[in-house]
Coordinates of C-alpha atoms and ligand atoms in Angstrom, one line a residue:
X1 CA 2.6 66.7 -84.3
X2 CA -0.3 68.0 -86.3
X3 CA 0.5 69.9 -89.6
X4 CA -0.7 73.3 -88.2
X5 CA 1.9 73.1 -85.4
X6 CA 4.2 76.2 -85.0
X7 CA 8.0 75.6 -85.7
X8 CA 8.6 75.8 -82.0
X9 CA 5.8 73.3 -81.2
X10 CA 7.5 70.8 -83.5
X11 CA 10.9 71.5 -82.0
X12 CA 9.5 71.0 -78.4
X13 CA 7.7 67.8 -79.5
X14 CA 11.0 66.4 -80.9
X15 CA 12.7 67.3 -77.6
X16 CA 10.0 65.4 -75.7
X17 CA 10.2 62.4 -78.0
X18 CA 13.9 62.2 -77.4
X19 CA 14.2 62.9 -73.7
X20 CA 10.7 62.7 -72.2
X21 CA 8.4 65.4 -70.8
X22 CA 10.0 68.8 -70.0
X23 CA 9.3 71.0 -66.9
X24 CA 6.7 73.8 -67.4
X25 CA 9.5 76.3 -66.6
X26 CA 11.5 75.0 -69.5
X27 CA 8.5 75.1 -71.8
X28 CA 7.8 78.7 -70.8
X29 CA 11.4 79.7 -71.2
X30 CA 11.4 78.2 -74.7
X31 CA 8.0 79.6 -75.8
X32 CA 9.0 83.2 -74.8
X33 CA 12.8 83.2 -75.2
X34 CA 13.9 80.6 -77.8
X35 CA 16.6 82.4 -79.8
X36 CA 15.0 81.8 -83.2
X37 CA 11.2 81.2 -82.5
X38 CA 10.6 82.6 -79.0
X39 CA 7.6 84.9 -78.7
X40 CA 9.6 88.0 -77.5
X41 CA 12.6 87.3 -79.7
X42 CA 10.7 87.6 -83.0
X43 CA 8.2 90.5 -82.6
X44 CA 7.0 93.6 -80.8
X45 CA 3.9 92.3 -79.1
X46 CA 2.7 95.6 -77.7
X47 CA 0.0 97.9 -78.8
X48 CA -3.3 97.8 -80.6
X49 CA -2.1 95.6 -83.4
X50 CA 0.0 93.4 -81.1
X51 CA -1.3 90.9 -78.5
X52 CA -1.6 93.3 -75.5
X53 CA -1.3 96.9 -74.3
X54 CA 0.6 97.9 -71.2
X55 CA 0.2 100.9 -68.9
X56 CA 3.1 103.0 -70.4
X57 CA 1.5 102.5 -73.8
X58 CA -1.9 103.7 -72.4
X59 CA -0.6 107.1 -71.3
X60 CA 2.5 109.2 -70.8
X61 CA 1.3 109.9 -67.2
X62 CA 2.3 106.4 -66.1
X63 CA 6.0 106.8 -66.9
X64 CA 6.1 110.4 -65.7
X65 CA 4.8 109.5 -62.2
X66 CA 7.1 106.4 -61.9
X67 CA 10.0 108.7 -62.8
X68 CA 9.0 111.3 -60.2
X69 CA 8.5 108.5 -57.6
X70 CA 12.1 107.3 -58.2
X71 CA 13.3 110.9 -58.3
X72 CA 11.8 111.5 -54.8
X73 CA 13.6 108.3 -53.5
X74 CA 16.8 109.5 -55.1
X75 CA 16.6 112.9 -53.3
X76 CA 15.6 111.3 -50.0
X77 CA 18.8 109.2 -50.2
X78 CA 21.0 112.3 -50.7
X79 CA 21.0 112.5 -54.5
X80 CA 23.9 110.1 -55.1
X81 CA 25.9 110.7 -58.2
X82 CA 26.5 108.8 -60.4
X83 CA 23.6 106.4 -60.1
X84 CA 21.9 103.8 -62.2
X85 CA 18.3 104.2 -63.4
X86 CA 17.4 100.7 -64.6
X87 CA 14.4 99.0 -66.1
X88 CA 13.7 95.3 -66.5
X89 CA 11.9 94.3 -69.7
X90 CA 11.5 97.9 -71.0
X91 CA 9.2 97.0 -74.0
X92 CA 9.3 99.9 -76.5
X93 CA 11.3 102.2 -74.1
X94 CA 8.2 104.3 -73.6
X95 CA 8.1 104.3 -69.8
X96 CA 11.8 105.3 -69.5
X97 CA 11.4 108.1 -72.2
X98 CA 8.4 109.5 -70.2
X99 CA 10.3 109.1 -66.9
X100 CA 13.4 110.9 -68.2
X101 CA 11.3 113.8 -69.5
X102 CA 9.6 114.1 -66.0
X103 CA 12.9 114.0 -64.1
X104 CA 14.5 116.8 -66.2
X105 CA 12.9 119.2 -63.7
X106 CA 14.8 117.6 -60.8
X107 CA 18.0 119.5 -60.2
X108 CA 21.2 117.5 -61.0
X109 CA 19.4 114.3 -61.6
X110 CA 19.8 114.0 -65.4
X111 CA 23.5 114.8 -65.1
X112 CA 24.0 112.0 -62.7
X113 CA 21.9 109.3 -64.4
X114 CA 23.2 106.2 -66.2
X115 CA 20.4 104.3 -67.9
X116 CA 20.5 100.5 -67.8
X117 CA 18.1 98.1 -69.6
X118 CA 17.8 94.4 -68.9
X119 CA 16.3 93.0 -72.1
X120 CA 16.7 89.8 -74.0
X121 CA 14.6 90.5 -77.2
X122 CA 16.6 91.9 -80.1
X123 CA 13.5 93.3 -81.7
X124 CA 12.5 95.3 -78.6
X125 CA 16.2 96.4 -78.0
X126 CA 15.9 98.1 -81.4
X127 CA 12.7 99.8 -80.4
X128 CA 14.3 100.9 -77.1
X129 CA 17.4 102.2 -78.9
X130 CA 15.2 104.6 -80.9
X131 CA 13.6 106.1 -77.8
X132 CA 16.5 105.9 -75.3
X133 CA 19.7 105.7 -77.4
X134 CA 22.0 106.5 -74.4
X135 CA 21.0 103.3 -72.5
X136 CA 23.4 100.3 -71.8
X137 CA 21.8 96.9 -72.4
X138 CA 22.1 93.8 -70.2
X139 CA 21.0 90.2 -70.7
X140 CA 20.4 89.8 -66.9
X141 CA 20.4 91.7 -63.7
X142 CA 23.7 90.1 -62.7
X143 CA 25.7 92.6 -64.8
X144 CA 24.0 95.8 -63.5
X145 CA 26.7 98.2 -62.3
X146 CA 27.7 98.5 -58.6
X147 CA 26.0 101.8 -58.1
X148 CA 23.0 103.2 -56.3
X149 CA 20.2 101.5 -58.2
X150 CA 16.8 103.0 -58.9
X151 CA 14.8 100.4 -60.8
X152 CA 11.4 99.8 -62.4
X153 CA 9.9 96.6 -63.7
X154 CA 6.5 96.8 -65.3
X155 CA 4.9 93.6 -66.6
X156 CA 8.3 91.9 -66.5
X157 CA 7.9 89.3 -63.7
X158 CA 4.7 87.9 -65.2
X159 CA 6.8 86.7 -68.2
X160 CA 9.3 84.7 -66.1
X161 CA 9.1 80.9 -66.0
X162 CA 7.0 79.3 -63.3
X163 CA 6.9 75.8 -61.9
X164 CA 3.5 74.1 -61.1
X165 CA 2.7 71.3 -58.8
X166 CA -0.6 69.4 -58.4
X167 CA -1.7 67.9 -55.2
X168 CA -2.5 64.2 -55.6
X169 CA -3.2 61.3 -53.2
X170 CA 0.5 60.6 -53.5
X171 CA 1.6 64.1 -52.6
X172 CA 2.6 67.2 -54.7
X173 CA 3.6 66.1 -58.2
X174 CA 5.3 68.5 -60.6
X175 CA 3.5 69.3 -63.9
X176 CA 5.6 68.6 -67.0
X177 CA 4.7 69.2 -70.6
X178 CA 4.4 66.0 -72.6
X179 CA 2.6 64.7 -75.8
X180 CA -0.9 63.5 -75.9
X181 CA -2.4 62.4 -79.2
X182 CA 0.3 64.4 -81.1
X183 CA -0.3 67.6 -79.1
X184 CA 1.6 69.3 -76.3
X185 CA -0.2 68.8 -73.0
X186 CA 0.5 68.9 -69.3
X187 CA 1.4 65.6 -67.6
X188 CA 2.2 64.8 -63.9
X189 CA 5.5 63.6 -62.7
X190 CA 5.0 60.0 -61.4
X191 CA 7.1 60.7 -58.2
X192 CA 5.9 63.3 -55.8
X193 CA 8.0 65.9 -54.0
X194 CA 9.8 64.6 -51.0
X195 CA 8.2 67.4 -48.9
X196 CA 6.4 70.7 -49.3
X197 CA 8.2 72.6 -46.5
X198 CA 9.3 75.3 -48.9
X199 CA 5.6 76.0 -50.0
X200 CA 3.7 78.9 -48.4
X201 CA 1.4 77.6 -45.7
X202 CA -1.7 78.5 -47.7
X203 CA -0.6 76.2 -50.5
X204 CA 0.3 73.3 -48.2
X205 CA -3.3 73.3 -46.9
X206 CA -4.7 73.0 -50.4
X207 CA -7.1 70.1 -51.3
X208 CA -6.4 67.2 -53.6
X209 CA -6.4 68.4 -57.2
X210 CA -5.2 71.9 -56.4
X211 CA -2.4 73.5 -58.4
X212 CA 0.5 75.4 -56.7
X213 CA 2.6 77.8 -58.7
X214 CA 6.1 78.7 -57.6
X215 CA 8.3 81.2 -59.4
X216 CA 11.9 80.5 -58.6
X217 CA 13.3 82.7 -61.3
X218 CA 11.3 85.7 -60.1
X219 CA 12.4 85.1 -56.5
X220 CA 16.1 85.0 -57.5
X221 CA 15.8 88.3 -59.5
X222 CA 13.9 90.0 -56.7
X223 CA 16.6 88.9 -54.2
X224 CA 19.4 90.0 -56.4
X225 CA 18.0 93.5 -57.0
X226 CA 17.2 93.9 -53.3
X227 CA 20.7 92.9 -52.2
X228 CA 22.1 95.5 -54.7
X229 CA 19.8 98.1 -53.3
X230 CA 21.0 97.3 -49.7
X231 CA 24.7 97.4 -50.7
X232 CA 24.7 100.6 -52.8
X233 CA 21.4 102.4 -52.0
X234 CA 18.4 102.9 -54.2
X235 CA 14.8 101.8 -54.6
X236 CA 12.6 99.7 -56.9
X237 CA 9.0 99.5 -58.0
X238 CA 7.7 96.2 -59.3
X239 CA 4.3 96.6 -61.1
X240 CA 2.4 93.6 -62.4
X241 CA -0.9 91.8 -62.2
X242 CA -1.2 89.3 -59.5
X243 CA -2.3 88.5 -56.0
X244 CA -1.4 90.0 -52.6
X245 CA -1.2 86.6 -50.8
X246 CA 0.2 83.3 -51.8
X247 CA -2.6 80.9 -52.6
X248 CA -3.2 77.8 -54.6
X249 CA -4.6 78.2 -58.1
X250 CA -3.6 78.1 -61.7
X251 CA -2.9 81.4 -63.4
X252 CA -0.8 80.4 -66.4
X253 CA -2.4 82.0 -69.4
X254 CA -1.8 82.7 -73.1
X255 CA -2.9 85.8 -75.0
X256 CA -2.9 86.1 -78.8
X257 CA -4.4 89.1 -80.6
X258 CA -6.0 90.4 -77.4
X259 CA -7.8 87.0 -76.9
X260 CA -7.2 84.2 -74.4
X261 CA -5.7 81.1 -76.0
X262 CA -4.6 77.6 -75.0
X263 CA -1.0 78.0 -73.5
X264 CA 0.1 74.8 -75.2
X265 CA -1.4 75.4 -78.7
X266 CA 1.0 77.7 -80.4
X267 CA 4.3 78.2 -78.5
X268 CA 6.2 81.1 -79.9
X269 CA 3.0 82.7 -81.3
X270 CA 1.2 83.6 -78.1
X271 CA 2.2 85.6 -75.0
X272 CA 2.5 83.3 -72.0
X273 CA 2.2 84.8 -68.5
X274 CA 1.4 83.8 -64.9
X275 CA 0.1 86.1 -62.2
X276 CA 2.7 87.4 -59.8
X277 CA 2.6 86.1 -56.2
X278 CA 3.5 89.4 -54.4
X279 CA 3.8 87.7 -51.1
X280 CA 6.5 85.4 -52.4
X281 CA 8.2 88.3 -54.1
X282 CA 8.1 90.3 -50.8
X283 CA 9.7 87.3 -49.1
X284 CA 12.5 87.3 -51.7
X285 CA 13.0 91.0 -51.1
X286 CA 13.4 90.5 -47.4
X287 CA 15.8 87.5 -48.0
X288 CA 17.9 90.1 -50.0
X289 CA 18.0 92.2 -46.9
X290 CA 15.7 95.1 -48.1
X291 CA 12.3 96.3 -46.9
X292 CA 9.2 95.6 -49.0
X293 CA 6.3 98.0 -49.2
X294 CA 2.7 97.2 -50.3
X295 CA 1.7 95.7 -52.6
X296 CA -0.5 98.7 -53.2
X297 CA -3.2 98.6 -55.9
X298 CA -2.1 100.4 -59.0
X299 CA -5.1 102.8 -58.9
X300 CA -4.4 103.8 -55.3
X301 CA -0.7 104.1 -55.9
X302 CA -1.1 106.4 -59.0
X303 CA -3.7 108.5 -57.2
X304 CA -1.4 108.9 -54.2
X305 CA 1.3 110.1 -56.7
X306 CA -1.1 112.7 -58.1
X307 CA -2.3 111.3 -61.4
X308 CA -5.6 113.1 -61.2
X309 CA -3.8 116.5 -60.9
X310 CA -1.5 115.5 -63.8
X311 CA -4.5 114.6 -65.9
X312 CA -6.2 117.9 -65.2
X313 CA -3.0 119.8 -66.2
X314 CA -2.7 117.9 -69.4
X315 CA -6.5 118.4 -70.1
X316 CA -6.0 122.2 -69.8
X317 CA -3.6 122.2 -72.6
X318 CA -5.5 119.8 -74.8
X319 CA -8.2 119.8 -77.5
X320 CA -11.6 118.4 -76.6
X321 CA -10.7 115.0 -78.3
X322 CA -7.4 114.8 -76.6
X323 CA -9.0 115.7 -73.2
X324 CA -11.4 112.8 -73.7
X325 CA -8.5 110.5 -74.4
X326 CA -6.7 111.6 -71.3
X327 CA -9.9 111.0 -69.2
X328 CA -10.2 107.5 -70.8
X329 CA -6.6 106.7 -70.1
X330 CA -6.9 107.8 -66.5
X331 CA -9.8 105.5 -66.0
X332 CA -8.0 102.6 -67.7
X333 CA -5.0 103.0 -65.4
X334 CA -6.8 103.6 -62.2
X335 CA -10.4 102.2 -62.2
X336 CA -10.9 99.0 -60.3
X337 CA -12.8 97.3 -63.2
X338 CA -9.8 98.0 -65.4
X339 CA -6.1 98.0 -64.4
X340 CA -6.6 99.8 -61.1
X341 CA -6.9 96.8 -58.7
X342 CA -5.7 93.7 -60.6
X343 CA -2.3 95.4 -61.1
X344 CA -0.3 95.9 -57.9
X345 CA 2.9 97.8 -57.0
X346 CA 5.6 96.5 -54.7
X347 CA 8.1 99.0 -53.4
X348 CA 11.7 98.1 -52.4
X349 CA 14.1 100.2 -50.4
X350 CA 16.9 99.7 -47.9
X351 CA 15.7 99.1 -44.3
X352 CA 15.6 102.5 -42.5
X353 CA 15.4 104.5 -45.8
X354 CA 12.3 106.5 -46.6
X355 CA 9.5 104.4 -48.0
X356 CA 9.0 105.1 -51.8
X357 CA 6.2 107.6 -52.4
X358 CA 2.7 106.3 -53.2
X359 CA 2.4 103.6 -50.5
X360 CA -0.2 105.2 -48.2
Ligands
SAH401 N1 7.7 96.9 -69.5 C1 7.1 97.0 -70.9 C2 7.1 95.7 -71.6 C3 6.4 94.5 -71.0 S1 6.5 93.1 -71.9 C4 5.8 97.7 -70.9 O1 5.2 97.8 -69.8 O2 5.3 98.1 -71.9 C5 7.8 92.2 -71.2 C6 9.1 92.7 -71.5 O3 10.1 91.9 -70.8 C7 9.6 92.7 -72.9 O4 10.4 93.8 -73.1 C8 10.3 91.4 -73.0 O5 11.2 91.3 -74.1 C9 11.1 91.4 -71.7 N2 11.5 90.1 -71.2 C10 10.7 89.0 -71.1 N3 11.4 88.0 -70.5 C11 12.7 88.5 -70.2 C12 13.9 87.9 -69.6 N4 13.9 86.7 -69.2 N5 14.9 88.7 -69.5 C13 14.9 90.0 -69.9 N6 13.8 90.6 -70.5 C14 12.7 89.8 -70.7

């Protein structure tokens, strides 16, 4: 290892020297979630001074509209009480705080709500506790209570470990992380997959050299929340950047201080993400027995929920500078050159229940 290596890079290099190259999924899980040095375990990465900004940090309108969308689904299913309002990877707790403020207007909802957060980062749990002290925290979706489940996940699935395969003359070979001249670098497994039957058809048809990304952890979580929603009622919104259809291509990326970085350069110091394959996620939702809606583009979804009217109301009560900020945030969340089209929204509800609002 070079002397500028991060503590986690040195740890992973030792692991590779002892046992050989590790799967990309294990590398991602360590880079983001290693108990001592993992990226999310040691810092709050959000905001201007962090590595990236998310929609709830751009504007309160985002969390408010998500809250009202879930409130509408809750009423459409007979206002079950008690019920769980859950969030996966709640960051600073901003989205949930904004959602709770918005649903105060809905009769009986706040009295029936139990807040559940799935969060692994101790640093972010502290931040969440300040905004939403009444929440119950979980390490995984498995321990969410057996209750009607209304759930939101914003920029959560992109942080889950993926597996990559490259098509070679020999077949599809898994990409591992090994050492090359003292640095962490991808290497191909020598033995190809026995078959690619589980790959989406669009990936199976890819040319030699193409990369296929599969997200088994994402599929497992999507299936679990869907089967909970089928068993107890509820609805979910999954919002993330990604593509509508499964397709070959590499999307693993690292962000550090709002700049793209080499994903293998400084594990633990950079955010690592992959685009979400919404077609694969929708397949997992159906495997869990629920109906999948969309994905809708975030811009269209927020407009259908009335973000323009909400912005106008906020502007009426604002100073000129505040009004300009509200207008800028509205553009940021909805314009296609910004977050409006790259970000997508997948809706989940029991079959036969009303579709979540916003999917036009
Ligand atoms: N939803 C927030 C934060 C997005 S960042 C927002 O929009 O601002 C990703 C979040 O997921 C962080 O809170 C991070 O700590 C959490 N996270 C990442 N991997 C996780 C995992 N495997 N289990 C639970 N939480 C995870």
